[in-house]
Coordinates of C-alpha atoms in Angstrom, one line a residue:
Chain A
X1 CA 0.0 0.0 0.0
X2 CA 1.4 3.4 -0.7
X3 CA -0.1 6.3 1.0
X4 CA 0.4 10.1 -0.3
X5 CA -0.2 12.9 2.2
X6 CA -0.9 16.8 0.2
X7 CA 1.9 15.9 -1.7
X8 CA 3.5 19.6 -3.6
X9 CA 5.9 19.2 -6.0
X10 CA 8.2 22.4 -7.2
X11 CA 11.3 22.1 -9.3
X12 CA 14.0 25.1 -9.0
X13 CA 15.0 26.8 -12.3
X14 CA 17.6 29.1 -13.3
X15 CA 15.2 31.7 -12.0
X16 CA 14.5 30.7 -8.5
X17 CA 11.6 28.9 -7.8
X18 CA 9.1 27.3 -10.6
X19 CA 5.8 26.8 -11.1
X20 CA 4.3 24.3 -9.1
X21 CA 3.8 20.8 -11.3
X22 CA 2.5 19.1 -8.1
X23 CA -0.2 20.7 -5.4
X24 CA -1.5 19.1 -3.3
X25 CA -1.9 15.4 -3.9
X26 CA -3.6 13.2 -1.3
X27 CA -4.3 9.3 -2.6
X28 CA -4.2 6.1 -0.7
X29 CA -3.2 3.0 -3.3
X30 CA -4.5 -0.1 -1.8
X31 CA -2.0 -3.1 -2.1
X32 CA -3.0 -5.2 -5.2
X33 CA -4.4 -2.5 -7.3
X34 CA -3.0 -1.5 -10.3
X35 CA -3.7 2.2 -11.4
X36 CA -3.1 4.3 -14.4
X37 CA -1.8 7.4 -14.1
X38 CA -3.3 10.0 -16.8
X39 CA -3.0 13.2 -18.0
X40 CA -1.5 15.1 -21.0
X41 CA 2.1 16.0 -21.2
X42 CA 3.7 18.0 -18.3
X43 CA 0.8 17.2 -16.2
X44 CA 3.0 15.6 -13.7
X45 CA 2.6 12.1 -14.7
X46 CA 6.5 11.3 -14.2
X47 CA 7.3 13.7 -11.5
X48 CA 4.8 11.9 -9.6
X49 CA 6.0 8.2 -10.3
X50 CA 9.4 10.0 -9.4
X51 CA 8.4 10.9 -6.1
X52 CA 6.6 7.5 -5.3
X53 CA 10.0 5.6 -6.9
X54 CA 11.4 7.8 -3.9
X55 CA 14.3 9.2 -6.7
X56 CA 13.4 12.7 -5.5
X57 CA 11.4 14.3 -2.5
X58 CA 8.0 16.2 -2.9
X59 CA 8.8 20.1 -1.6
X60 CA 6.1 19.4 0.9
X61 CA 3.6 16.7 1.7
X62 CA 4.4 13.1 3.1
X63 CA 4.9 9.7 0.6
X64 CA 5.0 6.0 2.7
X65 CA 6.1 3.0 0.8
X66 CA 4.9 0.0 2.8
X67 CA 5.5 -2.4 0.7
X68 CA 8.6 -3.5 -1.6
X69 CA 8.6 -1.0 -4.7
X70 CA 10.5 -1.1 -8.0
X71 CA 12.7 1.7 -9.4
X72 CA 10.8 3.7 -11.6
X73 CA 10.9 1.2 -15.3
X74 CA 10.9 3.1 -18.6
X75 CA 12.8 6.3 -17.1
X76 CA 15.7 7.1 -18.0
X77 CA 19.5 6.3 -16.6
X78 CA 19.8 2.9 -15.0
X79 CA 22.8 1.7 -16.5
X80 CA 26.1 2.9 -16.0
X81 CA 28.0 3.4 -19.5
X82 CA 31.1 2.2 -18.8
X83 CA 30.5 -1.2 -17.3
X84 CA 28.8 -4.1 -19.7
X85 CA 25.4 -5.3 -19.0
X86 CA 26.6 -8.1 -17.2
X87 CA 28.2 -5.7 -14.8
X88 CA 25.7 -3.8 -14.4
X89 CA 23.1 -6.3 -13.8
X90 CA 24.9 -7.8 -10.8
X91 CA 25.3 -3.9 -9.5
X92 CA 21.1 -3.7 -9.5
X93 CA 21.0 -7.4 -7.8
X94 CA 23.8 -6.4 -5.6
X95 CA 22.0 -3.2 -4.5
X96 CA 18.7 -5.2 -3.7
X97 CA 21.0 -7.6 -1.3
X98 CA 20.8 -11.5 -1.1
X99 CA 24.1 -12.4 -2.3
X100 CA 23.0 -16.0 -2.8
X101 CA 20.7 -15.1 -5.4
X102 CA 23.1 -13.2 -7.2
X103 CA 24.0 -15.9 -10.0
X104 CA 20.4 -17.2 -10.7
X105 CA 19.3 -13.4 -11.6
X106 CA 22.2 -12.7 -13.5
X107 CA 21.3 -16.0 -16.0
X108 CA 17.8 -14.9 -15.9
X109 CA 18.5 -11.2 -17.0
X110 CA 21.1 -13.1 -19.3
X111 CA 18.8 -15.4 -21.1
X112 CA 15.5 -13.1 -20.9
X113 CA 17.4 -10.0 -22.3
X114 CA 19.0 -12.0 -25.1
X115 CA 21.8 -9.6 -26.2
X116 CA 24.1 -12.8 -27.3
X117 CA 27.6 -11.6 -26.5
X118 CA 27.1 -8.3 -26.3
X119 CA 26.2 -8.8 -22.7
X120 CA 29.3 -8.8 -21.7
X121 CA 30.2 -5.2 -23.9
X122 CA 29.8 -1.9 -22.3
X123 CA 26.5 -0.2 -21.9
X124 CA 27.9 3.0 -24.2
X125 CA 28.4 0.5 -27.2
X126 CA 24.8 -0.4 -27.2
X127 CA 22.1 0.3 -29.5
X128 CA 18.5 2.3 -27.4
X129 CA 17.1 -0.9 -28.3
X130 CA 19.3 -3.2 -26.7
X131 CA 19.2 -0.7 -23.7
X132 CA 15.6 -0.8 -23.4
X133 CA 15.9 -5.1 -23.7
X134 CA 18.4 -5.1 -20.4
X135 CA 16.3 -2.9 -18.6
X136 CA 13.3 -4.8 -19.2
X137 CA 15.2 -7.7 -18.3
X138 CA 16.0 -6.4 -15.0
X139 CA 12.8 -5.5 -13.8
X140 CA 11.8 -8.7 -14.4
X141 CA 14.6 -10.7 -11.8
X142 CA 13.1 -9.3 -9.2
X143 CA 9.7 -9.6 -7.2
X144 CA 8.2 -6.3 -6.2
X145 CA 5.1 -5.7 -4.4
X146 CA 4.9 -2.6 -6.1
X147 CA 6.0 -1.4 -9.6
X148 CA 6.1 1.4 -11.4
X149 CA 6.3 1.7 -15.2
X150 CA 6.9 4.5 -17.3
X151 CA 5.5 4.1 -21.0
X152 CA 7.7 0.8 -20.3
X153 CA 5.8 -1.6 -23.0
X154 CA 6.9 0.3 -26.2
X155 CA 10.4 -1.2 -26.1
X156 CA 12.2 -3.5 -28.4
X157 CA 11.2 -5.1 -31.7
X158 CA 7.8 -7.0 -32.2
X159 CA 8.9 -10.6 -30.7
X160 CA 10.3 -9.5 -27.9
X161 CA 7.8 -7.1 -27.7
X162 CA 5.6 -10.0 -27.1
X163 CA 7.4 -12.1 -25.3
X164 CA 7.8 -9.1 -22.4
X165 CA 4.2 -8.0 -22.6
X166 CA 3.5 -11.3 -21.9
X167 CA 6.2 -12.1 -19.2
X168 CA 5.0 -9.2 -17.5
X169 CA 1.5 -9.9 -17.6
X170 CA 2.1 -12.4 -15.7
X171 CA 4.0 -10.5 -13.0
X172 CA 1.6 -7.7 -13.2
X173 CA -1.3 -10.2 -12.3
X174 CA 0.5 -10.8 -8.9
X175 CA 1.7 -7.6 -7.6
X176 CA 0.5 -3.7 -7.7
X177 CA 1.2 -1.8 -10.9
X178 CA 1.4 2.1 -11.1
X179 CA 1.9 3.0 -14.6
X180 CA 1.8 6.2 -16.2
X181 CA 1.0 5.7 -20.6
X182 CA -0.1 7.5 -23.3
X183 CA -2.1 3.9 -25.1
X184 CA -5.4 3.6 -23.9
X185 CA -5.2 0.1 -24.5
X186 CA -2.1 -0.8 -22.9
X187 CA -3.9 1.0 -19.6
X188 CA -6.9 -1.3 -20.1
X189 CA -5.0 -4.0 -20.6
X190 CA -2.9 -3.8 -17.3
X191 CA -4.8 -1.5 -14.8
X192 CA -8.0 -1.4 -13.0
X193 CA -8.3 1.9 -11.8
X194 CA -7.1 5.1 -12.7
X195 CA -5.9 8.7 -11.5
X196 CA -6.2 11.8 -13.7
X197 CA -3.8 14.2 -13.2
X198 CA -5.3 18.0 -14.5
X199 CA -3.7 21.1 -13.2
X200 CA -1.6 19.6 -10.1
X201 CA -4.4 18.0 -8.6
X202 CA -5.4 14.1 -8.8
X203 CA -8.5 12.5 -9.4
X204 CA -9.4 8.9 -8.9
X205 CA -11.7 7.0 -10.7
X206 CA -12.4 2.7 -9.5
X207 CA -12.6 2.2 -13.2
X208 CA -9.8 3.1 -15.8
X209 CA -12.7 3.6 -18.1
X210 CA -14.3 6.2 -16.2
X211 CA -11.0 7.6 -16.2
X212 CA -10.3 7.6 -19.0
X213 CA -13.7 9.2 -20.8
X214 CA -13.2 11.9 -18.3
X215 CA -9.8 12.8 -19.7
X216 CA -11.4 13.1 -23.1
X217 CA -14.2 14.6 -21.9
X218 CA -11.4 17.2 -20.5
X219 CA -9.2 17.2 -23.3
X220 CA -12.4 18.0 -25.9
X221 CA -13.1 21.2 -23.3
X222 CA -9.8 22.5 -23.8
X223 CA -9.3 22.4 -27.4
X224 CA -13.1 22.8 -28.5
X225 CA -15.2 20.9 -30.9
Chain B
X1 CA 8.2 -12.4 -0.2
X2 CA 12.0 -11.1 1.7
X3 CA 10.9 -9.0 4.8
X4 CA 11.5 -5.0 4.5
X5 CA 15.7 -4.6 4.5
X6 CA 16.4 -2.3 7.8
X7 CA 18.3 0.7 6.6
X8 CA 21.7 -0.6 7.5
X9 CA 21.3 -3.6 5.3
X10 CA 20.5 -1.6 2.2
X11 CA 22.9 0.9 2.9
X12 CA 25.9 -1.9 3.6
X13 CA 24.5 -3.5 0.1
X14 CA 24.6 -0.5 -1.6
X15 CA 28.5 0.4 -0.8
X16 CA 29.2 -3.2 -1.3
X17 CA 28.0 -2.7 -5.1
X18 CA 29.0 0.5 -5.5
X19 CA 32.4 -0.1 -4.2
X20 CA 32.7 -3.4 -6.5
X21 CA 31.8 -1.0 -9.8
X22 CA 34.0 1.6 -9.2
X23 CA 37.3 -1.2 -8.8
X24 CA 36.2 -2.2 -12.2
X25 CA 36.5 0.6 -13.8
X26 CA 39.1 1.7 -11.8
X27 CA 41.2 -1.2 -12.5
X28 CA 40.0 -2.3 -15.9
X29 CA 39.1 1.5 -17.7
X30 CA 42.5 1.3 -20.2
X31 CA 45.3 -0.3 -20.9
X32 CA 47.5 -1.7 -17.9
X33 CA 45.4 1.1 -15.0
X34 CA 47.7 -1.7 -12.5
X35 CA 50.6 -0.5 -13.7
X36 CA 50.2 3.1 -13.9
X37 CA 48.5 2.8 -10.1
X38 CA 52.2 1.8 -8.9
X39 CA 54.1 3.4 -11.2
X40 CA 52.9 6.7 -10.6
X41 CA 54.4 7.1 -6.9
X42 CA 57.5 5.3 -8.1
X43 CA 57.9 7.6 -10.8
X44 CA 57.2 10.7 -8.4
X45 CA 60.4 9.2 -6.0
X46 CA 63.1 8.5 -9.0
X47 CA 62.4 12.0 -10.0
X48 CA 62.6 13.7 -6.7
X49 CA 66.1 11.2 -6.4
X50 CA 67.1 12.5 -9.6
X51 CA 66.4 16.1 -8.6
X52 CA 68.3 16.2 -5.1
X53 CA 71.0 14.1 -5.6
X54 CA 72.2 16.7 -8.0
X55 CA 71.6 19.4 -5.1
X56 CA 73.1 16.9 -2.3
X57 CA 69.7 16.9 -0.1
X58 CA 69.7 15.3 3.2
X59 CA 67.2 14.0 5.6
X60 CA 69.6 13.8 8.9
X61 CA 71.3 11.2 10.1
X62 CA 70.2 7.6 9.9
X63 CA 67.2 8.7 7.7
X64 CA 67.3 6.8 4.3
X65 CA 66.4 9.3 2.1
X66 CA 64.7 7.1 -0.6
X67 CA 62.7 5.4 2.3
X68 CA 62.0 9.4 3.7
X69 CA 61.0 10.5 -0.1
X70 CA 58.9 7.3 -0.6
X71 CA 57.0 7.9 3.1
X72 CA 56.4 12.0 1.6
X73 CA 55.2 10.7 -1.4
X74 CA 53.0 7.8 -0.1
X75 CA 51.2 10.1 2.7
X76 CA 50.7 12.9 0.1
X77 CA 49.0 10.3 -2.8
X78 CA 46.7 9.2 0.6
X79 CA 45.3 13.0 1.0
X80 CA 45.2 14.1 -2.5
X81 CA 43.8 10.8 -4.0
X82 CA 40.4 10.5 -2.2
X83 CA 40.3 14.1 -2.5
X84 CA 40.5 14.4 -5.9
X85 CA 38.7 11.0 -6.8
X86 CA 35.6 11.7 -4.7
X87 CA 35.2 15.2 -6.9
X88 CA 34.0 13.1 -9.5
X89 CA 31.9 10.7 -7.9
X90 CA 28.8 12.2 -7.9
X91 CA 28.9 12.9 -12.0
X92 CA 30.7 9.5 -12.6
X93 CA 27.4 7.8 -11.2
X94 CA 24.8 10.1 -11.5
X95 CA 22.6 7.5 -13.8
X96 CA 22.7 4.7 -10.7
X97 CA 20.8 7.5 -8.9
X98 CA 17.6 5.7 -10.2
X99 CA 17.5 3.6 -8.1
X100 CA 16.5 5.4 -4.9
X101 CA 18.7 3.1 -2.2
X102 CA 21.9 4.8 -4.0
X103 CA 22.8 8.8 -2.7
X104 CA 25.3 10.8 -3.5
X105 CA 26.8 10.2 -0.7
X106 CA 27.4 6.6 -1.3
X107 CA 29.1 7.3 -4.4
X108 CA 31.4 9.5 -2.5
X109 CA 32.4 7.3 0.2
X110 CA 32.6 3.8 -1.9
X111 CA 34.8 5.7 -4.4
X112 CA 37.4 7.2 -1.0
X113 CA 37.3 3.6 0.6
X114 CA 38.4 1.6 -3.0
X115 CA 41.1 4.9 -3.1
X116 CA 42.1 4.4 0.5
X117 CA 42.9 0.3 -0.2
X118 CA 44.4 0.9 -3.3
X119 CA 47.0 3.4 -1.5
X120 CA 47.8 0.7 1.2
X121 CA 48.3 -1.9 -2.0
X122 CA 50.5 0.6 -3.5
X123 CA 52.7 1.4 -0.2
X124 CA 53.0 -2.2 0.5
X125 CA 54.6 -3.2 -2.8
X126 CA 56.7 -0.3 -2.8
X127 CA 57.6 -1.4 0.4
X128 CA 58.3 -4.5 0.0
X129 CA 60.4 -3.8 -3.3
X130 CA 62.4 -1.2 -1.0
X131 CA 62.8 -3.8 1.4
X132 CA 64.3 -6.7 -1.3
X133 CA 66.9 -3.3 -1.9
X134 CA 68.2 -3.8 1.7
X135 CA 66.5 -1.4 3.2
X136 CA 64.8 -0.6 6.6
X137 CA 61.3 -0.8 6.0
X138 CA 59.6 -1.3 9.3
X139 CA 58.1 1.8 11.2
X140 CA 59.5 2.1 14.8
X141 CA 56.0 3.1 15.7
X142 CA 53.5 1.5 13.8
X143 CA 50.5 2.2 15.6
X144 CA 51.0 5.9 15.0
X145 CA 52.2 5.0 11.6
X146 CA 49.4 3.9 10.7
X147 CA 47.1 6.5 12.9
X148 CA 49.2 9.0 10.5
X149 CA 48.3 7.2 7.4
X150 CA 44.8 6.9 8.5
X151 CA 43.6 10.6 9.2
X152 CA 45.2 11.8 6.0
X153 CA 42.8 9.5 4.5
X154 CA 40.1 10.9 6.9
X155 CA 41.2 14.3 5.8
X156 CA 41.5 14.0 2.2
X157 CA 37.8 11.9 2.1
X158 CA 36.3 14.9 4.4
X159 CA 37.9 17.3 1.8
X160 CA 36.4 15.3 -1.6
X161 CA 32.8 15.0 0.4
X162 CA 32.9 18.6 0.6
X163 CA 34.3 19.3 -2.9
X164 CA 32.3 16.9 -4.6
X165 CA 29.0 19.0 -3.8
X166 CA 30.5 21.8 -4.2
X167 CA 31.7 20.9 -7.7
X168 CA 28.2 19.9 -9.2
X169 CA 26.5 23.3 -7.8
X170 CA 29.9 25.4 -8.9
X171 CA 31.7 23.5 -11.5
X172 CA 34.3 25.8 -10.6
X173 CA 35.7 24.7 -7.6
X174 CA 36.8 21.5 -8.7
X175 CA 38.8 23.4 -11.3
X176 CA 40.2 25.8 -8.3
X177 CA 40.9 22.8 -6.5
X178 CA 43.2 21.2 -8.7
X179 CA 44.6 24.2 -9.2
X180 CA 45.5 24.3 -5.2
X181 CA 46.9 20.2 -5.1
X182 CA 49.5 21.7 -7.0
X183 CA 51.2 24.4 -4.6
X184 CA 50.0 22.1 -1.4
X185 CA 52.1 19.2 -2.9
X186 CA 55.1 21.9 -2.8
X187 CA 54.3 23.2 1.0
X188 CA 53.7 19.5 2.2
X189 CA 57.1 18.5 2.7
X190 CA 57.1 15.9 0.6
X191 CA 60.4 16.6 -1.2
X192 CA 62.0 17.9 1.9
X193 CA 62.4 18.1 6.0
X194 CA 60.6 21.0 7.5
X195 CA 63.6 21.0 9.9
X196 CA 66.0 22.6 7.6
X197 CA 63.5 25.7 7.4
X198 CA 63.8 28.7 9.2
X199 CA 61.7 28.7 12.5
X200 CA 59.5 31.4 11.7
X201 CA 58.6 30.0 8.0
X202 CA 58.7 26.3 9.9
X203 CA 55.8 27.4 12.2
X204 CA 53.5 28.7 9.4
X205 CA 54.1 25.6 6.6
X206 CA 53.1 23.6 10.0
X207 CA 49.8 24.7 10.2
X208 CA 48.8 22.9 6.9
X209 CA 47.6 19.6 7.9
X210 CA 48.8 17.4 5.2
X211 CA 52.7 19.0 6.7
X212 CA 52.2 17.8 9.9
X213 CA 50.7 14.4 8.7
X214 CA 53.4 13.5 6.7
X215 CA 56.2 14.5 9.7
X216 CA 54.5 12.3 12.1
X217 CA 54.9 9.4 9.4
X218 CA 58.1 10.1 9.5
X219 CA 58.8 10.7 13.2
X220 CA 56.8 7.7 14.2
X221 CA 59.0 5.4 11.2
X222 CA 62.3 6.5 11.7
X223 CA 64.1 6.3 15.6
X224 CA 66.5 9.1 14.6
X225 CA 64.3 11.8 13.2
X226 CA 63.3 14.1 16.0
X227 CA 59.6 15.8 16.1
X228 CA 59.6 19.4 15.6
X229 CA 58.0 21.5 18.5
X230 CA 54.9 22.8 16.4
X231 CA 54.1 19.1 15.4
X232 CA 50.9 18.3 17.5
X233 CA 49.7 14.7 16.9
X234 CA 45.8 16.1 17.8
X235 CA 46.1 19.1 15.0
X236 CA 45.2 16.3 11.7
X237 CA 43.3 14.8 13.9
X238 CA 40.8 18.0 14.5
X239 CA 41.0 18.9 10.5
X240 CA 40.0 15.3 9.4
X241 CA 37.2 15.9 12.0
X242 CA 36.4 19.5 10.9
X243 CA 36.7 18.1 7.1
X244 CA 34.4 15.1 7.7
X245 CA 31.7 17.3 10.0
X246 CA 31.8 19.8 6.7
X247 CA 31.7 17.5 4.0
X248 CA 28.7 15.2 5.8
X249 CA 26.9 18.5 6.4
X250 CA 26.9 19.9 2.9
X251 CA 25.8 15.9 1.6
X252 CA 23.1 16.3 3.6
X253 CA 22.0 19.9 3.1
X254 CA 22.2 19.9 -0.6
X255 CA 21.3 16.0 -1.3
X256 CA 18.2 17.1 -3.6
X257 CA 20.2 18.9 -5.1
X258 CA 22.3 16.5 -6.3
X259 CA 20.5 14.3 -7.7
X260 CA 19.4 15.8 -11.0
X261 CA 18.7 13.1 -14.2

């Protein structure tokens, strides 16, 4: 369960203080629910998932994490350049402890990823594509109560595309999903509820659908008929 | 399901990686990075030997002076090292900062601990090769040998916490800083004994830390080399305090800052 308390959220710019993206979010996610985050771009939907993934602190307002939670999937950074993926996929199960487990996850991220030798090449030799694969491939060796996924689904070509929709179906079936998208049906397809974002503030609906028509409904308003 | 890590696990986990990726690409980045780690002091001593056995140096009686240059050299390189390592630390891994169990701070102090053991490796080959030469290699003291070694560590990883945030808000100061190691090498006695100074310009080069850390190596290595009146074995001891206080306080004050991706 993850529990947000007036949650503000300002960034500083070159000119002091900036507008606030954030104000005033309060939202309890019950454990087991998987939620879409909505809204158009710069609403907040990433600074949010941010803030949750607990990469950066709201400016005011309270966020508690009670339950094992996944580093923000789909954002960017990750993976250090200059080590291969093999490298840097025993840093990530290094960081998340239990040393024993260390050489099953690493042949998992291996053998899901399927980079072929390049595994063992830097990260800065690799294509966004094969980038996207090893990340994917990490947030799969571990089991999260919580995950959070950033327009994570688009990555890869169309069989592994498949292959990770479908791996992480399966994942997403057992644990709580946040995810923030911009594919209507990818939010159908994985979440049951969703929050619209508009203007700072959050919304929640039980059903993504209802969510969903009421970001349209918003989105027609704004740019007329 | 594992139970929720206590804090200390995740942060002992988290130097433990961090620590383990910064080796490799301390140790693997280029061509030979073994070599050049012990054949940079080494190079540092022939050349001071070179230098002042054209202008007929000495160190005092029953002081080696390659063993003297070497223990200059060695305490210096454990200062400036951690120092100038850590400045980097924060940029080097700003892209692990995704994952929210890794700060800035860890970066810093993973990157001074692999500097700090790589220094020891370093001064025990070189003294173990200076010891297959015939020489006297054992410190007469090496408790406070090693206390000496130790808080120049302490002060140079104080220094680089400090630096390091102060480098990502002004990028200038890590400039200015490098600019400093350069002079500080000069005024640390590490090419020569404070005691053949004149009092009065004795008593002010004393007051820089790294001075009086590298004369109580030497005092506490050598039975012949007196202490000078103005070395005070608390004086490091207070600056690696003071540097570690400052550098932990600015981690903390400007840790959002920090982390920008």
């Amino acid at each position: 369960m993850i529990i947000l308390d007036d949650v503000h959220k300002r960034y500083r710019t070159e000119h002091g203080a900036g507008k606030w993206v954030l104000r005033g979010i309060t939202l309890d996610i019950p454990a087991r629910c998987s939620v879409g985050l909505i809204g158009h771009n710069g609403a907040g939907k990433s600074t949010l998932l941010r803030l949750i993934g607990g990469i950066d602190q709201p400016t005011r307002g309270r966020i508690e994490r009670r339950c094992r939670t996944s580093w923000p999937l789909g954002l960017a950074g990750g993976l250090q350049g200059s080590l291969s993926g093999r490298q840097n996929a025993k840093f990530v199960c290094r960081l998340h402890g239990d040393d024993r487990e260390i050489v099953e996850r690493v042949a998992y991220i291996e053998d899901f990823a399927e980079l072929g030798e390049a595994f063992d090449d830097p990260i800065k030799t690799y294509s966004s594509g094969m980038q996207a694969r090893l990340k994917f491939a990490l947030s799969l060796a571990f089991e999260f109560e919580c995950y959070l996924v950033d327009e994570l689904t688009a990555v890869g070509d169309a069989t592994f595309r498949v292959k990770s929709r479908e791996a992480f179906k399966a994942l997403a079936g057992k644990s709580m999903l946040i995810m923030v998208s911009h594919e209507e049906r990818t939010l159908k397809d994985y979440c049951q509820s969703g929050v619209l974002l508009t203007g700072g503030q959050a919304q929640w609906f039980d059903k993504i659908d209802d969510a969903l028509a009421a970001y349209r409904a918003a989105e027609a308003q704004a740019h007329g008929p | 399901m594992t139970a929720m890590r206590s804090s200390l696990d995740v942060t002992l986990s988290v130097w433990k990686a961090l620590f383990l990726r910064e080796a490799v690409t301390r140790l693997a980045a280029g061509r030979g990075a073994w070599v050049w780690l012990l054949l940079d002091p080494v190079a540092q001593i022939a050349f001071l030997m070179v230098i002042f056995s054209a202008i007929r140096a000495r160190a005092g009686a029953g002081v080696d002076f390659t063993v003297f240059l070497a223990i200059g050299v060695l305490g210096y390189q454990m200062f400036r090292s951690p120092a100038d390592r850590a400045m980097e630390a924060i940029a080097a891994n700003a892209a692990l900062f995704s994952y929210r169990q890794v700060k800035p701070i860890d970066a810093v102090i993973s990157r001074c601990l692999l500097e700090g053991l790589l220094q020891i490796l370093v001064a025990a080959v070189l003294m173990s090769g200076t010891a297959l030469l015939g020489l006297e290699v054992l410190p007469r003291d090496p408790l406070q040998f090693g206390a000496a070694y130790a808080l120049l560590w302490c002060f140079g990883t104080g220094l680089g916490m400090a630096l390091s945030v102060g480098n990502v808000l002004v990028p200038e100061i890590g400039k200015i800083a490098r600019l400093v190691f350069m002079p500080l090498y000069l005024v640390s006695g590490v090419m020569f004994s404070p005691h053949i100074l004149p009092p009065a310009a004795r008593d002010w080069l004393m007051l820089n830390p790294v001075m009086q850390g590298i004369e109580m190596m030497r005092v506490s290595f050598f039975s012949s080399y007196p202490p000078l009146p103005s070395l005070d074995r608390g004086y490091l001891a207070g600056c690696a305090l003071l540097a570690l206080f400052l550098g932990l306080a600015l981690q903390v004050r400007y840790a959002r800052r920090l982390v920008t991706l």
